[in-house]
Amino acid sequence: MACIYCFARPTHAYLGLSPGLDFETKIFRKARAAELLAAELRAKSYRCQPLALGANTDPYQPIEREQRITRAVLEVCRDFNQPVMIITKSALVLRDLDILAPMAAKGLVNVALSVTTLDRDLARRMEPRASTPQRRLAAMRELTAAGVPVAVLASPVIPGLTDHELEAILTAAAQAGATQANYILLRLPLEIADLFGEWLREHAPNRAERVLSLIRQCREGELYRSQFGSRMKGSGPVAELLSKRFKLACRRLGLNARDAALNCADFMPPPARGEQLTMF
């Protein structure tokens, strides 16, 4: 995927690559991820807590169709009764319903689908190679029908470009079965600020300066502030209004009304190959 706003882009710069074109064309994979995860889960010092897939980049990149790394990781989580949270923009998550549905029955998984806009054309230009917004909503419906708890992540909210859709996104997701919701204000750390500014001037030239001005109003005059606790939501009147709108919409739609905690009590490493089972 090549989302122009992706906060993982600077990782490529850290590795000596371009956060622009290289990020969109060169991808790193952890081929032994499942094997290494299993080893970590077997460590005597490990104490079970939910695992998050997709906190930096999407675990269902297009290459996952062939590599199946995420699927292998989920198989490990299933075998260990390890709870896992998945964040994705891809309908490819439905491929793994045969793993997710039984895990959900044990309280071991939930899936958050990120929806930035319901405008298919804007999504195509802003989030190349991600599933369309309509396919993400359809995935919510299928996951819900299979008993998998679903959340919607309205992310990122872009003031002056997508913020007017916040209530519509939450409504569409609730109608598709989502029971939890969250949002994140657009983040523009490091090289992303210039890349996003260029994208705005090319794809939304009449709105570009207004969008950047509103972002600065949410970031104490800067395009980005990294302080933990405020970097996800921003500050100031514009950010506060966005927060109030989100809370009111969630209350009206019944989102976040139930506890979404995952089950950590049933974690149990399966016997390793060649390991003798205990009597108790």
Tab-separated table of C-alpha atoms in Angstrom:
chain	number	residue	atom	x	y	z
A	1	MET	CA	0.000	0.000	0.000
A	2	ALA	CA	1.143	3.546	-0.604
A	3	CYS	CA	-0.966	5.788	1.631
A	4	ILE	CA	0.450	9.284	1.229
A	5	TYR	CA	-0.064	10.097	4.912
A	6	CYS	CA	1.419	6.871	6.329
A	7	PHE	CA	3.465	7.630	9.457
A	8	ALA	CA	5.658	4.595	8.709
A	9	ARG	CA	7.291	6.338	5.737
A	10	PRO	CA	10.192	7.775	7.820
A	11	THR	CA	11.229	4.210	8.645
A	12	HIS	CA	12.484	3.901	5.071
A	13	ALA	CA	14.481	7.122	5.455
A	14	TYR	CA	16.022	5.704	8.652
A	15	LEU	CA	17.125	2.679	6.603
A	16	GLY	CA	18.715	4.879	3.941
A	17	LEU	CA	15.867	4.663	1.449
A	18	SER	CA	13.420	7.222	0.124
A	19	PRO	CA	10.255	7.724	2.204
A	20	GLY	CA	8.572	8.519	-1.096
A	21	LEU	CA	8.990	6.182	-4.050
A	22	ASP	CA	11.106	3.576	-2.213
A	23	PHE	CA	8.439	3.274	0.478
A	24	GLU	CA	5.885	2.550	-2.246
A	25	THR	CA	7.999	0.052	-4.197
A	26	LYS	CA	10.392	-1.638	-1.746
A	27	ILE	CA	8.982	-3.615	1.124
A	28	PHE	CA	10.738	-5.450	3.942
A	29	ARG	CA	9.415	-8.781	5.134
A	30	LYS	CA	10.075	-10.851	8.245
A	31	ALA	CA	10.041	-14.303	6.721
A	32	ARG	CA	10.563	-16.043	10.097
A	33	ALA	CA	8.084	-13.896	11.998
A	34	ALA	CA	5.851	-16.798	13.036
A	35	GLU	CA	8.787	-18.924	14.145
A	36	LEU	CA	10.299	-16.088	16.168
A	37	LEU	CA	6.939	-15.247	17.729
A	38	ALA	CA	6.462	-18.846	18.855
A	39	ALA	CA	9.894	-18.767	20.503
A	40	GLU	CA	9.022	-15.547	22.342
A	41	LEU	CA	5.700	-16.934	23.525
A	42	ARG	CA	7.457	-20.017	24.923
A	43	ALA	CA	9.913	-17.915	26.955
A	44	LYS	CA	9.575	-18.493	30.692
A	45	SER	CA	9.521	-14.737	31.259
A	46	TYR	CA	6.587	-14.087	28.902
A	47	ARG	CA	3.389	-12.824	30.507
A	48	CYS	CA	0.375	-12.888	28.219
A	49	GLN	CA	-0.903	-9.581	26.894
A	50	PRO	CA	-2.689	-8.720	23.626
A	51	LEU	CA	-0.525	-8.587	20.520
A	52	ALA	CA	-1.185	-5.820	17.960
A	53	LEU	CA	-0.762	-6.476	14.234
A	54	GLY	CA	-0.773	-3.377	12.055
A	55	ALA	CA	0.380	-0.746	14.541
A	56	ASN	CA	3.085	0.483	12.132
A	57	THR	CA	2.285	-0.861	8.669
A	58	ASP	CA	-0.651	-2.899	7.415
A	59	PRO	CA	-0.303	-6.660	8.065
A	60	TYR	CA	-2.279	-7.320	4.873
A	61	GLN	CA	-0.023	-5.672	2.319
A	62	PRO	CA	-0.681	-6.971	-1.230
A	63	ILE	CA	2.432	-9.193	-0.925
A	64	GLU	CA	0.716	-11.075	1.915
A	65	ARG	CA	-1.358	-12.926	-0.704
A	66	GLU	CA	1.770	-14.866	-1.650
A	67	GLN	CA	3.951	-14.618	1.471
A	68	ARG	CA	1.234	-15.544	4.002
A	69	ILE	CA	3.365	-14.244	6.871
A	70	THR	CA	0.441	-12.685	8.702
A	71	ARG	CA	-1.520	-15.891	8.356
A	72	ALA	CA	1.358	-17.874	9.847
A	73	VAL	CA	1.521	-15.438	12.783
A	74	LEU	CA	-2.215	-15.868	13.350
A	75	GLU	CA	-1.792	-19.647	13.336
A	76	VAL	CA	0.741	-19.295	16.138
A	77	CYS	CA	-1.635	-17.035	18.094
A	78	ARG	CA	-4.417	-19.578	17.637
A	79	ASP	CA	-2.239	-22.471	18.807
A	80	PHE	CA	-1.092	-20.586	21.920
A	81	ASN	CA	-4.464	-18.963	22.733
A	82	GLN	CA	-2.604	-15.674	22.360
A	83	PRO	CA	-5.010	-12.703	22.054
A	84	VAL	CA	-4.418	-10.445	19.065
A	85	MET	CA	-5.717	-7.145	17.725
A	86	ILE	CA	-5.578	-6.560	13.960
A	87	ILE	CA	-5.600	-3.114	12.319
A	88	THR	CA	-5.934	-3.093	8.536
A	89	LYS	CA	-7.309	-1.342	5.459
A	90	SER	CA	-7.534	-4.577	3.501
A	91	ALA	CA	-10.426	-6.907	2.796
A	92	LEU	CA	-7.772	-9.649	2.551
A	93	VAL	CA	-8.370	-10.162	6.275
A	94	LEU	CA	-11.419	-12.216	5.223
A	95	ARG	CA	-9.090	-14.886	3.839
A	96	ASP	CA	-8.195	-15.789	7.426
A	97	LEU	CA	-11.735	-16.115	8.748
A	98	ASP	CA	-11.156	-19.832	9.285
A	99	ILE	CA	-8.619	-18.841	11.955
A	100	LEU	CA	-10.263	-15.666	13.232
A	101	ALA	CA	-13.777	-16.993	13.827
A	102	PRO	CA	-12.726	-19.807	16.222
A	103	MET	CA	-10.382	-17.400	18.008
A	104	ALA	CA	-13.197	-14.874	18.352
A	105	ALA	CA	-15.377	-17.542	19.963
A	106	LYS	CA	-12.732	-17.721	22.715
A	107	GLY	CA	-12.427	-13.930	23.045
A	108	LEU	CA	-8.972	-13.953	21.478
A	109	VAL	CA	-9.273	-11.523	18.561
A	110	ASN	CA	-10.777	-8.321	17.305
A	111	VAL	CA	-10.320	-6.545	13.993
A	112	ALA	CA	-10.212	-2.782	13.416
A	113	LEU	CA	-10.722	-1.597	9.863
A	114	SER	CA	-9.400	1.861	9.098
A	115	VAL	CA	-11.683	4.074	7.004
A	116	THR	CA	-10.351	7.506	6.060
A	117	THR	CA	-13.061	8.537	3.600
A	118	LEU	CA	-16.156	7.099	1.956
A	119	ASP	CA	-15.249	8.883	-1.297
A	120	ARG	CA	-13.941	6.115	-3.552
A	121	ASP	CA	-12.091	8.505	-5.883
A	122	LEU	CA	-10.355	10.339	-3.027
A	123	ALA	CA	-9.409	7.019	-1.421
A	124	ARG	CA	-7.938	5.781	-4.705
A	125	ARG	CA	-5.706	8.846	-4.967
A	126	MET	CA	-4.799	9.017	-1.275
A	127	GLU	CA	-4.500	5.291	-0.459
A	128	PRO	CA	-3.250	3.457	-3.574
A	129	ARG	CA	-3.560	-0.346	-3.450
A	130	ALA	CA	-5.702	-0.317	-0.306
A	131	SER	CA	-9.156	-1.892	-0.508
A	132	THR	CA	-11.895	0.562	-1.450
A	133	PRO	CA	-13.935	2.007	1.426
A	134	GLN	CA	-16.921	-0.030	0.242
A	135	ARG	CA	-14.931	-3.283	0.391
A	136	ARG	CA	-13.770	-2.440	3.903
A	137	LEU	CA	-17.364	-1.951	5.020
A	138	ALA	CA	-18.314	-5.225	3.326
A	139	ALA	CA	-15.469	-6.909	5.227
A	140	MET	CA	-16.907	-5.528	8.475
A	141	ARG	CA	-20.223	-7.152	7.656
A	142	GLU	CA	-18.634	-10.529	6.901
A	143	LEU	CA	-16.468	-10.462	10.008
A	144	THR	CA	-19.450	-9.549	12.167
A	145	ALA	CA	-21.539	-12.325	10.624
A	146	ALA	CA	-18.767	-14.782	11.529
A	147	GLY	CA	-18.749	-13.607	15.146
A	148	VAL	CA	-15.522	-11.578	14.959
A	149	PRO	CA	-15.720	-8.301	16.957
A	150	VAL	CA	-15.154	-5.325	14.659
A	151	ALA	CA	-14.022	-1.772	15.313
A	152	VAL	CA	-13.802	1.178	12.947
A	153	LEU	CA	-10.779	3.437	13.038
A	154	ALA	CA	-11.568	6.784	11.409
A	155	SER	CA	-7.979	7.430	10.590
A	156	PRO	CA	-6.491	9.721	9.793
A	157	VAL	CA	-9.007	12.527	10.088
A	158	ILE	CA	-7.740	15.301	7.804
A	159	PRO	CA	-9.122	18.744	8.736
A	160	GLY	CA	-10.538	20.523	5.714
A	161	LEU	CA	-10.425	17.401	3.544
A	162	THR	CA	-12.119	14.436	5.258
A	163	ASP	CA	-13.245	15.711	8.677
A	164	HIS	CA	-16.754	16.462	7.372
A	165	GLU	CA	-17.193	12.705	6.820
A	166	LEU	CA	-16.553	11.652	10.420
A	167	GLU	CA	-20.192	11.045	11.365
A	168	ALA	CA	-20.940	9.356	8.034
A	169	ILE	CA	-17.989	6.976	8.456
A	170	LEU	CA	-19.041	6.033	11.974
A	171	THR	CA	-22.655	5.545	10.875
A	172	ALA	CA	-21.705	3.340	7.909
A	173	ALA	CA	-19.412	1.262	10.118
A	174	ALA	CA	-22.051	0.832	12.838
A	175	GLN	CA	-24.537	-0.304	10.194
A	176	ALA	CA	-21.922	-2.808	9.002
A	177	GLY	CA	-21.605	-4.288	12.497
A	178	ALA	CA	-18.817	-2.314	14.172
A	179	THR	CA	-19.258	-2.004	17.924
A	180	GLN	CA	-16.083	-0.073	18.766
A	181	ALA	CA	-14.626	3.107	17.270
A	182	ASN	CA	-11.675	5.435	17.521
A	183	TYR	CA	-10.112	8.188	15.459
A	184	ILE	CA	-6.656	9.648	14.938
A	185	LEU	CA	-5.895	13.160	13.765
A	186	LEU	CA	-3.541	13.310	10.780
A	187	ARG	CA	0.091	12.943	11.844
A	188	LEU	CA	2.875	14.462	9.725
A	189	PRO	CA	6.204	13.556	11.352
A	190	LEU	CA	9.542	14.198	9.659
A	191	GLU	CA	9.524	13.703	5.871
A	192	ILE	CA	5.777	13.102	5.646
A	193	ALA	CA	4.967	16.805	6.041
A	194	ASP	CA	6.639	17.743	2.745
A	195	LEU	CA	5.288	14.689	0.924
A	196	PHE	CA	1.739	15.352	2.077
A	197	GLY	CA	2.026	19.044	1.237
A	198	GLU	CA	3.108	18.173	-2.311
A	199	TRP	CA	0.256	15.690	-2.635
A	200	LEU	CA	-2.282	18.274	-1.456
A	201	ARG	CA	-1.103	20.888	-3.941
A	202	GLU	CA	-1.397	18.371	-6.767
A	203	HIS	CA	-4.668	16.667	-5.842
A	204	ALA	CA	-6.544	19.347	-3.880
A	205	PRO	CA	-4.921	22.656	-4.885
A	206	ASN	CA	-7.923	24.770	-3.881
A	207	ARG	CA	-7.920	23.293	-0.377
A	208	ALA	CA	-4.211	22.810	0.245
A	209	GLU	CA	-3.426	25.944	2.248
A	210	ARG	CA	-6.675	25.698	4.203
A	211	VAL	CA	-5.923	22.079	5.155
A	212	LEU	CA	-2.376	22.920	6.242
A	213	SER	CA	-3.637	25.911	8.244
A	214	LEU	CA	-6.172	23.760	10.099
A	215	ILE	CA	-3.508	21.167	10.860
A	216	ARG	CA	-1.295	23.886	12.341
A	217	GLN	CA	-4.235	25.048	14.454
A	218	CYS	CA	-4.382	21.526	15.906
A	219	ARG	CA	-0.611	21.297	16.427
A	220	GLU	CA	0.241	24.519	18.291
A	221	GLY	CA	1.253	26.295	15.078
A	222	GLU	CA	3.346	23.419	13.722
A	223	LEU	CA	2.536	20.705	11.190
A	224	TYR	CA	3.376	18.094	13.808
A	225	ARG	CA	3.890	17.850	17.547
A	226	SER	CA	5.209	14.546	18.867
A	227	GLN	CA	4.183	14.770	22.524
A	228	PHE	CA	2.695	11.528	23.754
A	229	GLY	CA	-0.930	11.975	24.737
A	230	SER	CA	-1.680	14.776	22.270
A	231	ARG	CA	-0.076	13.627	19.034
A	232	MET	CA	-3.027	11.341	18.215
A	233	LYS	CA	-5.793	13.906	18.823
A	234	GLY	CA	-4.149	17.334	18.685
A	235	SER	CA	-5.092	20.351	20.777
A	236	GLY	CA	-6.896	23.665	20.415
A	237	PRO	CA	-10.464	24.558	19.376
A	238	VAL	CA	-10.469	22.648	16.064
A	239	ALA	CA	-9.212	19.441	17.694
A	240	GLU	CA	-11.601	19.845	20.637
A	241	LEU	CA	-14.589	20.233	18.299
A	242	LEU	CA	-13.536	17.083	16.444
A	243	SER	CA	-13.350	15.180	19.746
A	244	LYS	CA	-16.824	16.361	20.770
A	245	ARG	CA	-18.296	15.373	17.406
A	246	PHE	CA	-16.750	11.916	17.697
A	247	LYS	CA	-18.076	11.333	21.214
A	248	LEU	CA	-21.586	12.525	20.316
A	249	ALA	CA	-21.710	10.304	17.225
A	250	CYS	CA	-20.489	7.263	19.172
A	251	ARG	CA	-23.109	7.854	21.856
A	252	ARG	CA	-25.864	8.160	19.250
A	253	LEU	CA	-24.728	5.026	17.404
A	254	GLY	CA	-24.060	2.918	20.494
A	255	LEU	CA	-20.365	2.561	19.693
A	256	ASN	CA	-17.901	1.856	22.527
A	257	ALA	CA	-20.791	0.907	24.789
A	258	ARG	CA	-19.368	-2.532	25.600
A	259	ASP	CA	-16.059	-3.718	26.978
A	260	ALA	CA	-13.753	-4.924	24.203
A	261	ALA	CA	-11.086	-6.532	26.408
A	262	LEU	CA	-9.464	-9.669	25.042
A	263	ASN	CA	-9.052	-12.932	26.925
A	264	CYS	CA	-5.551	-13.428	28.339
A	265	ALA	CA	-6.550	-16.088	30.860
A	266	ASP	CA	-6.442	-19.086	28.508
A	267	PHE	CA	-2.921	-18.576	27.154
A	268	MET	CA	-1.181	-21.947	26.950
A	269	PRO	CA	1.874	-22.866	24.861
A	270	PRO	CA	1.182	-26.084	22.956
A	271	PRO	CA	3.650	-28.970	23.361
A	272	ALA	CA	6.788	-28.402	21.324
A	273	ARG	CA	7.776	-31.017	18.790
A	274	GLY	CA	9.153	-34.028	20.640
A	275	GLU	CA	8.033	-32.674	23.999
A	276	GLN	CA	6.292	-35.148	26.287
A	277	LEU	CA	2.838	-34.166	27.535
A	278	THR	CA	2.434	-33.720	31.282
A	279	MET	CA	-0.144	-35.733	33.218
A	280	PHE	CA	-1.844	-32.585	34.612
